[in-house]
Short mmCIF file of C-alpha atoms and ligand atoms in Angstrom, two decimals:
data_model
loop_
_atom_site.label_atom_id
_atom_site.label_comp_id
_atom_site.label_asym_id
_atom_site.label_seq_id
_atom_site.Cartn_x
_atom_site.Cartn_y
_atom_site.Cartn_z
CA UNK A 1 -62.94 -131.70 85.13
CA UNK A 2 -64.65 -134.66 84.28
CA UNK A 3 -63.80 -137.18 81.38
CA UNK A 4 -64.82 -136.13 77.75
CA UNK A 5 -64.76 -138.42 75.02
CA UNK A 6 -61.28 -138.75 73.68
CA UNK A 7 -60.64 -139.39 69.94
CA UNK A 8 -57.50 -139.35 70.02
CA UNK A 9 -55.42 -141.88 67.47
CA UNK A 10 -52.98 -142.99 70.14
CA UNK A 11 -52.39 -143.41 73.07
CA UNK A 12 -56.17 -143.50 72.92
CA UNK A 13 -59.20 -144.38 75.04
CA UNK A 14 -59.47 -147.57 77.48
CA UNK A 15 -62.79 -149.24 78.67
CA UNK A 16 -63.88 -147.48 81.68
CA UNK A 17 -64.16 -150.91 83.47
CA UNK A 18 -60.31 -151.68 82.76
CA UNK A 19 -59.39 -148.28 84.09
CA UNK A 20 -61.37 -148.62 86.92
CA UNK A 21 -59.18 -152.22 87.88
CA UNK A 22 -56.31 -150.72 86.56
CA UNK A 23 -56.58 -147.42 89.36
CA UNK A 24 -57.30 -150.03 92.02
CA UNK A 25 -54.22 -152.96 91.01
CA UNK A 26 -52.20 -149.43 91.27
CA UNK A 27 -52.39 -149.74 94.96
CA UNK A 28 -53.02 -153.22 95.47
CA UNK A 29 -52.86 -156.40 92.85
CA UNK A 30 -55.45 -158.66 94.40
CA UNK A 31 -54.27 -159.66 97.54
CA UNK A 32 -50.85 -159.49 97.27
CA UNK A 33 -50.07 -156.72 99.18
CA UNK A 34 -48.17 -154.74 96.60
CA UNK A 35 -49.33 -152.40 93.62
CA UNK A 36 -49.11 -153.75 90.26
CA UNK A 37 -46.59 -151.11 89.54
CA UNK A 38 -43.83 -152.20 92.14
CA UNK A 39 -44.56 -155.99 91.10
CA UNK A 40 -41.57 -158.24 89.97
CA UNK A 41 -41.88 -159.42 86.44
CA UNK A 42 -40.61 -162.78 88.19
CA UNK A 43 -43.48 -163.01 90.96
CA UNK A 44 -46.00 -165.76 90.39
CA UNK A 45 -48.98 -163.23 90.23
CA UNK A 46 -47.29 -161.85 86.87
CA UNK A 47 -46.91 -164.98 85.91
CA UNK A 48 -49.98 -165.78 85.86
CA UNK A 49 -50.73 -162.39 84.27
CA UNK A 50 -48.25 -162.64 81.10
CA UNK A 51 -49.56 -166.58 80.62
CA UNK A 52 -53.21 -165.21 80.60
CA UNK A 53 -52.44 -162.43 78.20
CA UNK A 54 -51.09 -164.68 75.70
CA UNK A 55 -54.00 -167.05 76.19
CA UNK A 56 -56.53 -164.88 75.62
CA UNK A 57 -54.61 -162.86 72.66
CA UNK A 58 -54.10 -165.86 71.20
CA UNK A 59 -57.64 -166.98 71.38
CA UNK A 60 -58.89 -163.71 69.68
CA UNK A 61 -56.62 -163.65 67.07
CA UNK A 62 -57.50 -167.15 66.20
CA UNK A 63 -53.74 -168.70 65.96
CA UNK A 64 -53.09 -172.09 65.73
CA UNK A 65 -50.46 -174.07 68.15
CA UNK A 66 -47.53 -173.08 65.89
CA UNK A 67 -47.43 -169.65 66.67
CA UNK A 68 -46.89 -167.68 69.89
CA UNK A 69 -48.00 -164.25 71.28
CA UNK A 70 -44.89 -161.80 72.53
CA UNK A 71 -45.10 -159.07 74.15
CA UNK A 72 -41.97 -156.76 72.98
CA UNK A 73 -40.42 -153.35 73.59
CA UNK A 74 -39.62 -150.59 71.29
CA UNK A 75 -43.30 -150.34 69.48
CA UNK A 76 -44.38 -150.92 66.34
CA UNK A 77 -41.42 -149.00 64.84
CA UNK A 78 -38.88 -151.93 66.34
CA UNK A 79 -41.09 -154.24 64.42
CA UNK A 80 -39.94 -152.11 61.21
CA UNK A 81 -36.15 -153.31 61.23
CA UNK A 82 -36.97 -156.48 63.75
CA UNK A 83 -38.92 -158.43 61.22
CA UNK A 84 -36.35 -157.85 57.83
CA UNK A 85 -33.69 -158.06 60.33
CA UNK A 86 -34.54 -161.57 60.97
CA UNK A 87 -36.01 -162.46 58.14
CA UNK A 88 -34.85 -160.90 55.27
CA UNK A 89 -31.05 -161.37 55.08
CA UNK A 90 -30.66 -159.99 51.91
CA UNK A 91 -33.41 -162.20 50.37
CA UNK A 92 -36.42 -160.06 48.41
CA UNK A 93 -39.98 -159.38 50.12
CA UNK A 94 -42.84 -157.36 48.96
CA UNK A 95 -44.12 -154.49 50.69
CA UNK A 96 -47.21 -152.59 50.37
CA UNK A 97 -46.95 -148.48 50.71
CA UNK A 98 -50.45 -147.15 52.14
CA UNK A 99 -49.49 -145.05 54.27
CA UNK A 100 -46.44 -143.08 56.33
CA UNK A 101 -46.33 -146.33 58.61
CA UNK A 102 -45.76 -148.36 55.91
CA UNK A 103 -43.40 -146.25 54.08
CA UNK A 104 -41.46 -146.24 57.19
CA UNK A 105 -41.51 -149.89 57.44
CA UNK A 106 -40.14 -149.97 53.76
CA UNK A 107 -37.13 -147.78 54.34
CA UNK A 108 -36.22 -150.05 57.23
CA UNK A 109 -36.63 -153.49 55.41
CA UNK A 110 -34.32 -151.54 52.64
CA UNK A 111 -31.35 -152.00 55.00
CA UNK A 112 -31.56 -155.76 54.70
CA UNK A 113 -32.14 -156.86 51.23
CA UNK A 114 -34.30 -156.14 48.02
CA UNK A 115 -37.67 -154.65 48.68
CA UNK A 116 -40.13 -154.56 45.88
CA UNK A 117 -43.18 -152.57 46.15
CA UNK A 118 -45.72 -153.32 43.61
CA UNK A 119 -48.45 -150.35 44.85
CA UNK A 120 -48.05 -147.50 46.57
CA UNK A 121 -50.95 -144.65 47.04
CA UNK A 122 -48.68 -142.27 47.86
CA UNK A 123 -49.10 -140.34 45.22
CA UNK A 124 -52.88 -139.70 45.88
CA UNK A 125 -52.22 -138.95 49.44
CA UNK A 126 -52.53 -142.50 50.03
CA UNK A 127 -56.16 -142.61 49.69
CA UNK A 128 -57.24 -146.00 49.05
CA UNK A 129 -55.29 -149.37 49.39
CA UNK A 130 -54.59 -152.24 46.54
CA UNK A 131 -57.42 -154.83 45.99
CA UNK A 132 -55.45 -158.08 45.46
CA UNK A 133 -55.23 -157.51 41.60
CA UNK A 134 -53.30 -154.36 42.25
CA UNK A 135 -50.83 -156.62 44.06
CA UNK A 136 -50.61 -159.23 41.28
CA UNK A 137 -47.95 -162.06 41.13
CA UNK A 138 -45.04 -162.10 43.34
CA UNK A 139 -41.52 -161.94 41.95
CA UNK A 140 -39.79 -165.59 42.46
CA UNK A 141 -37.83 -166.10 45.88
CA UNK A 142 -40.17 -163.44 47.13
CA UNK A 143 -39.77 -164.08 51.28
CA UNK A 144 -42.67 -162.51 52.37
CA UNK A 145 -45.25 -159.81 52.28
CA UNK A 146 -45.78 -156.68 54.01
CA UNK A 147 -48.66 -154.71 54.48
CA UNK A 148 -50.50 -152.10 56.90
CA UNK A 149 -54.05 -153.33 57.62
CA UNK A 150 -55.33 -150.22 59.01
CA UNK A 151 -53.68 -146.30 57.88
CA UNK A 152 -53.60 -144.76 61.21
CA UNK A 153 -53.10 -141.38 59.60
CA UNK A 154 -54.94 -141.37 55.88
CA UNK A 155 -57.75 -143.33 57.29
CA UNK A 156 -57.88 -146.50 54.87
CA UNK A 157 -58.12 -149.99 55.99
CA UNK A 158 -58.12 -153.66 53.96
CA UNK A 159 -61.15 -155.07 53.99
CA UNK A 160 -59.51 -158.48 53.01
CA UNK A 161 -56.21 -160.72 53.97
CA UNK A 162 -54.26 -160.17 50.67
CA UNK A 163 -53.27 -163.76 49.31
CA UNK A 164 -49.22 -164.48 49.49
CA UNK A 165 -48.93 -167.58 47.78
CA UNK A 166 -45.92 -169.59 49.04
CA UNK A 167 -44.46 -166.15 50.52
CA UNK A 168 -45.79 -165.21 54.61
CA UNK A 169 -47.46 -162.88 55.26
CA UNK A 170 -46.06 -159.81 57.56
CA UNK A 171 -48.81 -157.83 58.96
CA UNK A 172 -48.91 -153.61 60.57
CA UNK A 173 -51.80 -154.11 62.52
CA UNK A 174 -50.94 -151.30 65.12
CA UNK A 175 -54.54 -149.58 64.71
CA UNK A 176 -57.01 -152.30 63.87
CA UNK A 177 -55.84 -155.23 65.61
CA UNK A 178 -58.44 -156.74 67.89
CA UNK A 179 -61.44 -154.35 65.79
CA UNK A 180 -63.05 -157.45 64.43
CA UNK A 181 -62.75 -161.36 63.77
CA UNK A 182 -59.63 -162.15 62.22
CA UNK A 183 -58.05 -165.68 60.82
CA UNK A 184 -54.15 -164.65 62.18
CA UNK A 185 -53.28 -168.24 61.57
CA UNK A 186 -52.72 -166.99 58.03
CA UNK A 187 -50.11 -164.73 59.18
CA UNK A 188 -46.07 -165.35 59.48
CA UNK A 189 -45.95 -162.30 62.11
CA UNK A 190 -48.61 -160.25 63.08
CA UNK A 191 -47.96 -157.34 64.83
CA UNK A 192 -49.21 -154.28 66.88
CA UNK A 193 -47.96 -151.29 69.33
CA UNK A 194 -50.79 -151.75 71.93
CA UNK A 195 -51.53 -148.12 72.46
CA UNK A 196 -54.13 -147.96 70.44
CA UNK A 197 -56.92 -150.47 70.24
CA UNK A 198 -54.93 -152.98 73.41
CA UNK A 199 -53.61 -151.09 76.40
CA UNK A 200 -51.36 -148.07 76.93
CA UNK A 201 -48.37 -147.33 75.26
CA UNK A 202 -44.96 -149.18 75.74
CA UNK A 203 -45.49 -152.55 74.63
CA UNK A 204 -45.78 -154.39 71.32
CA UNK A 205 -47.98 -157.63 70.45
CA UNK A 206 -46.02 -159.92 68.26
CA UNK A 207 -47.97 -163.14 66.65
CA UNK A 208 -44.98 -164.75 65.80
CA UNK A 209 -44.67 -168.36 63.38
CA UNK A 210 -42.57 -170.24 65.69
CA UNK A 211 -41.37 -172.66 62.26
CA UNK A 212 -40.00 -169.22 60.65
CA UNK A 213 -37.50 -169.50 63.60
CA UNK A 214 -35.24 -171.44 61.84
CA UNK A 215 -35.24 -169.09 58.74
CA UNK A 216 -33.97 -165.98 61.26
CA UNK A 217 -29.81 -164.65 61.35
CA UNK A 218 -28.39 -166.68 64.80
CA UNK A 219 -25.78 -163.29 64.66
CA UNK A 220 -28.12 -160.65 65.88
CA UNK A 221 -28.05 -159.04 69.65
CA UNK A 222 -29.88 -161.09 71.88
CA UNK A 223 -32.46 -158.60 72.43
CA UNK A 224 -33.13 -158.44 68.97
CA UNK A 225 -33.49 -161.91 68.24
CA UNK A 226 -37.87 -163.41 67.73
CA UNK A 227 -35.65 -166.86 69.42
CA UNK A 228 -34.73 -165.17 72.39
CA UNK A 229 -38.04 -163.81 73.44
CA UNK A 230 -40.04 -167.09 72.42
CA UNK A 231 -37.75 -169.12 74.65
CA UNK A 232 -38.27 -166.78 77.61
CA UNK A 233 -41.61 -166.29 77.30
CA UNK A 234 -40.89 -162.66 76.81
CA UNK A 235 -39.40 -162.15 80.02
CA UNK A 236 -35.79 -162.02 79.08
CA UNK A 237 -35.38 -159.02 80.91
CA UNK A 238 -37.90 -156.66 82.69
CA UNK A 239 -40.82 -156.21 79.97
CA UNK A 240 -43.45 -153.12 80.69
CA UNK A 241 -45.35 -155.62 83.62
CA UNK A 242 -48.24 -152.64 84.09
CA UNK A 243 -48.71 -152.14 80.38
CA UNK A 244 -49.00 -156.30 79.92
CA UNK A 245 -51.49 -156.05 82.76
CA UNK A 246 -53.91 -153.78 81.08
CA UNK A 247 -53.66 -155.46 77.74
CA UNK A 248 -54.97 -158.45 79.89
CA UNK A 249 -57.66 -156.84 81.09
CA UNK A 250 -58.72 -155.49 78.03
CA UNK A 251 -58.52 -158.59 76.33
CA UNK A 252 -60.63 -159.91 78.78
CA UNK A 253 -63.37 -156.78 78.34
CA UNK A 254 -63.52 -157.88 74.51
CA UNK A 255 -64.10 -161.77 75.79
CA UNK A 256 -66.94 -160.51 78.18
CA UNK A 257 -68.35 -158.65 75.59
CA UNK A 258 -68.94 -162.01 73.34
CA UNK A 259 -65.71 -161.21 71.68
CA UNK A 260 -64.84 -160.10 68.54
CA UNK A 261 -67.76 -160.59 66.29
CA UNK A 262 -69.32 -158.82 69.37
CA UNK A 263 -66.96 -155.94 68.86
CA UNK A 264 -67.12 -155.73 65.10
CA UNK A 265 -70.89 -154.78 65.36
CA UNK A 266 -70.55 -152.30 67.70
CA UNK A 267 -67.67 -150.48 65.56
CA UNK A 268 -69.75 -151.21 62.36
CA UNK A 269 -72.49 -148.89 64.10
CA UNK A 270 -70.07 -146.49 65.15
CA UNK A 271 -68.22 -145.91 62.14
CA UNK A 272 -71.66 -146.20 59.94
CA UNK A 273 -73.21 -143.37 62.04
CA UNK A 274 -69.99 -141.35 61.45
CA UNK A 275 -69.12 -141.63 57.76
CA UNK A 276 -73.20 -141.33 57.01
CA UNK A 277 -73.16 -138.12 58.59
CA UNK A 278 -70.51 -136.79 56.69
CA UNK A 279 -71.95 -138.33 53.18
CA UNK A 280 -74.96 -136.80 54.38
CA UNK A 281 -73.79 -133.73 54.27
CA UNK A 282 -72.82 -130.80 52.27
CA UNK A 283 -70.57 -129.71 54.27
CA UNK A 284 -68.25 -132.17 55.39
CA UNK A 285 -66.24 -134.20 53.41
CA UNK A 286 -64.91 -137.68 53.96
CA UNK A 287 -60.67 -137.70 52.72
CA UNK A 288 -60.40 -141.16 50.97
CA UNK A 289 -62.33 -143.90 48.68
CA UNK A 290 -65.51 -145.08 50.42
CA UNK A 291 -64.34 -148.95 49.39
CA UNK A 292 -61.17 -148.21 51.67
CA UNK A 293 -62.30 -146.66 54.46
CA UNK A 294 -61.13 -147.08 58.48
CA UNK A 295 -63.34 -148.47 60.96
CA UNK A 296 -61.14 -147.14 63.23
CA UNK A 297 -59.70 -143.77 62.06
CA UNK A 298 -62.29 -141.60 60.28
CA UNK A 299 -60.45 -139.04 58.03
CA UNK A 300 -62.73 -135.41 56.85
CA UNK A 301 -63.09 -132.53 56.71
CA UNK A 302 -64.37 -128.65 55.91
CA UNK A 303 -62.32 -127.99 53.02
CA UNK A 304 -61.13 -125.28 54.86
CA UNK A 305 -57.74 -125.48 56.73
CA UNK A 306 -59.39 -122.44 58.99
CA UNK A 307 -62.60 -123.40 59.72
CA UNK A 308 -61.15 -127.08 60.48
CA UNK A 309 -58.81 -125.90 63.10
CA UNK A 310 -61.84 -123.58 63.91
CA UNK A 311 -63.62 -127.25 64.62
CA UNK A 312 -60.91 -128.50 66.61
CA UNK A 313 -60.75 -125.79 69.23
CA UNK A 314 -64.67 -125.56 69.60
CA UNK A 315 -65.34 -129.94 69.82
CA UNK A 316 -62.69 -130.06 72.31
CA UNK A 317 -64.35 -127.53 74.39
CA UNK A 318 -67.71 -129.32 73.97
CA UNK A 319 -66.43 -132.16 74.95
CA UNK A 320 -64.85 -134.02 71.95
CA UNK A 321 -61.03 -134.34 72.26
CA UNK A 322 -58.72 -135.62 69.58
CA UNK A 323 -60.12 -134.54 66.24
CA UNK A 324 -57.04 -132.70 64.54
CA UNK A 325 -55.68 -135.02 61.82
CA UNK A 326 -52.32 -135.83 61.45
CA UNK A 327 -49.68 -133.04 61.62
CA UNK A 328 -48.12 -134.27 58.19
CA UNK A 329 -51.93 -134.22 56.57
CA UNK A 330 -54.08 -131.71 58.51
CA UNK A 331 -57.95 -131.71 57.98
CA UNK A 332 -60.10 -133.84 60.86
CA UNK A 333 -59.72 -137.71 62.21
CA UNK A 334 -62.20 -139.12 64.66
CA UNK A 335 -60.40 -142.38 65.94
CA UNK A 336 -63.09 -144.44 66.65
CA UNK A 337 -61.81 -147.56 68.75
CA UNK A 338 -63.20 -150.44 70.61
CA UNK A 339 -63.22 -148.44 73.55
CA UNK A 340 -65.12 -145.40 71.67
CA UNK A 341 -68.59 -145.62 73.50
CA UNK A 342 -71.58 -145.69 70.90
CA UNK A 343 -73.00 -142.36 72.69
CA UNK A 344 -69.36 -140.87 72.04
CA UNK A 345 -70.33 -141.00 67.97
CA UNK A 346 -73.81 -139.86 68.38
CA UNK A 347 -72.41 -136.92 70.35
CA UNK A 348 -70.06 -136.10 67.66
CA UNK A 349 -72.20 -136.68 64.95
CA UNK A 350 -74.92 -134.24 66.81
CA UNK A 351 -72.11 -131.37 67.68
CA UNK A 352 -70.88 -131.74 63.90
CA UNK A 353 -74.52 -130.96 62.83
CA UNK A 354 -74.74 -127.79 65.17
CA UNK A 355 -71.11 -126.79 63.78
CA UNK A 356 -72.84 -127.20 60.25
CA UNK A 357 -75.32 -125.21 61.38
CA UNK A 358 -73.15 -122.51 62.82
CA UNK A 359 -70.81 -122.28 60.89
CA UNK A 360 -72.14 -123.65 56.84
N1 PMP B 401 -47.83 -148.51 62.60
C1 PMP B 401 -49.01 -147.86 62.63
C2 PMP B 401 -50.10 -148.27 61.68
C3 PMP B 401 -49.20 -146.82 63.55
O1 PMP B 401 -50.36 -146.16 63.60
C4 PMP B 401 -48.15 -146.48 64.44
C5 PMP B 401 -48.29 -145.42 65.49
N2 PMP B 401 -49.11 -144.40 65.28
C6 PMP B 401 -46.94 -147.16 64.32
C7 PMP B 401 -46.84 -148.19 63.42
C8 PMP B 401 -45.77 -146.83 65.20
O2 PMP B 401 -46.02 -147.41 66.42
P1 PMP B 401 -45.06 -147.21 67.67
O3 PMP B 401 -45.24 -145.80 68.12
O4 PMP B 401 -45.62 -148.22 68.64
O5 PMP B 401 -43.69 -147.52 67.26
#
């Protein structure tokens, strides 16, 4: 069978010209003999690898010399307890609930001191997120802020960097990182499970303030400590070499393209054709406030529980994989990243119309 176009949230679609290396440094990195899979995380060639991830990482996000890129294990979720762990120490930080993500990041930081959470959507199925009024003033002593930038499963997004004051700012960036120009020197930590919008699964970007070193608990496991992995360069022990490869590679895809003002357009376009087919229509509905809305994770539906699994089973077999939304949610989600070829909308957009048709 040949490839359809996958919309799936995550793991999720690569650029076809990063797959194509990747399948080829499988067998043979370069000329080095050896596969990029049987390569030690010690050997000059990943070496040079790692160093040119963190470059060019570093580059996009726009971080200044102060901070440093890691590249972690244990996903996103590790982030969840990794961060407060650190950082927290019974102190008080503010954290933002738009989403399941970010509720799970809030019962984590709850282990390590006083978390105060001045909005949550949760009771409107987490349909929009806070503009910065909603956030207001920080308590005093507040450490730092969390927040989600993009709602993997509801389908909302920030539009803006929230102001913090004198507190950091934590960011969630799992399923918009690398989606469009971003100032991360603003950020205390910054961080993102690749699998979505960077490489495959099994390794987490951390933009880490090296100066908030100093603030973290000396007593934690060595694994668990930001210090340890900064002075090793993230090689402590054996990180996921093949997964750090293709986050290279793809990093270097978004530089070729003209980066990521390049990148922003063309998921503008994307997500533009998308949502303006479903406000188009009669038929389809779109799931949260149009001033929130994804980029990356379009949320809709039928209105129908039936007739959207009905949708589902008949995309997939026309070539559109992915589209269920979130077991804990139902309803429809087109995840629409980087990699998410223009003609992979249009086609959508064009089967949802003949659905309509079919089906309305
Ligand atoms: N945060 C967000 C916004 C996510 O979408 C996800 C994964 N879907 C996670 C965190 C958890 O990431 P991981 O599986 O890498 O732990």
């Amino acid at each position: 069978m040949s490839r359809v176009f996958n919309f799936s949230p995550g793991p999720a679609v690569l650029p076809e010209p990063v797959l194509q290396q990747a399948k080829e440094a499988v067998w043979e990195y370069g000329d080095t003999g050896i596969g990029m899979l049987e390569m030690s995380h010690r050997s000059p060639a990943f070496a040079e690898i790692i160093e040119t991830a963190r470059q060019r990482i570093h580059r996009l996000l726009q971080l200044d010399d102060d901070q440093d890129v890691l590249f972690l294990h244990g996903g996103a979720s590790t982030q969840f307890f990794m961060v407060p762990m650190n950082l927290l120490r019974g102190g008080r930080a503010t954290y933002l609930d738009t989403g399941t993500w970010s509720a799970k990041a809030i019962k984590e930081a709850n282990r390590f001191g006083t978390v105060d959470v001045p909005f949550s959507s949760a009771e409107t199925k987490y349909d929009h997120v806070p503009t910065q009024e909603q956030i207001g003033a920080l308590p005093e002593g507040t450490a730092y802020v969390h927040y989600t930038s993009n709602n993997t499963v509801a389908g909302t997004e920030y539009h803006y960097i929230p102001e913090t004051g004198d507190a950091f700012l934590v960011c969630d960036a799992s399923s918009d990182i690398l989606s469009r120009p971003i100032d991360g020197s603003r950020y205390g930590i910054l961080y993102a499970g690749a699998q979505k919008n960077m490489g495959p699964a099994g390794v987490a970007v951390v933009a880490l303030r090296k100066s908030l070193l100093e603030r973290c608990d000396p007593d934690l496991p060595t694994m668990l400590k930001y210090g340890t992995h900064v002075t090793k360069g993230s090689l402590f022990n054996t990180g996921n070499t093949f997964a750090i490869y293709v986050v290279e590679r793809v990093a270097a895809w978004i530089e070729d393209l003209g980066g990521l003002e390049a990148v922003a357009e063309m998921n503008r376009a994307k997500a533009d054709l998308l949502y303006g087919a479903i406000d188009a229509s009669g038929f389809w509905a779109g799931k949260v406030h149009t001033g929130s809305r994804s980029l990356m994770n379009v949320t809709f539906t039928t209105g129908d529980a039936d007739l959207d699994k009905t949708f589902v089973g008949a995309a997939a077999a026309a070539g559109f994989n992915g589209l269920k939304g979130h077991r804990s949610v139902g309803g429809l989600r087109a995840s629409i990243y980087n990699a998410m070829p223009f003609e992979g909308v249009r086609g959508l957009v064009e089967y949802m119309a003949e659905f309509e048709r079919t089906h309305g």
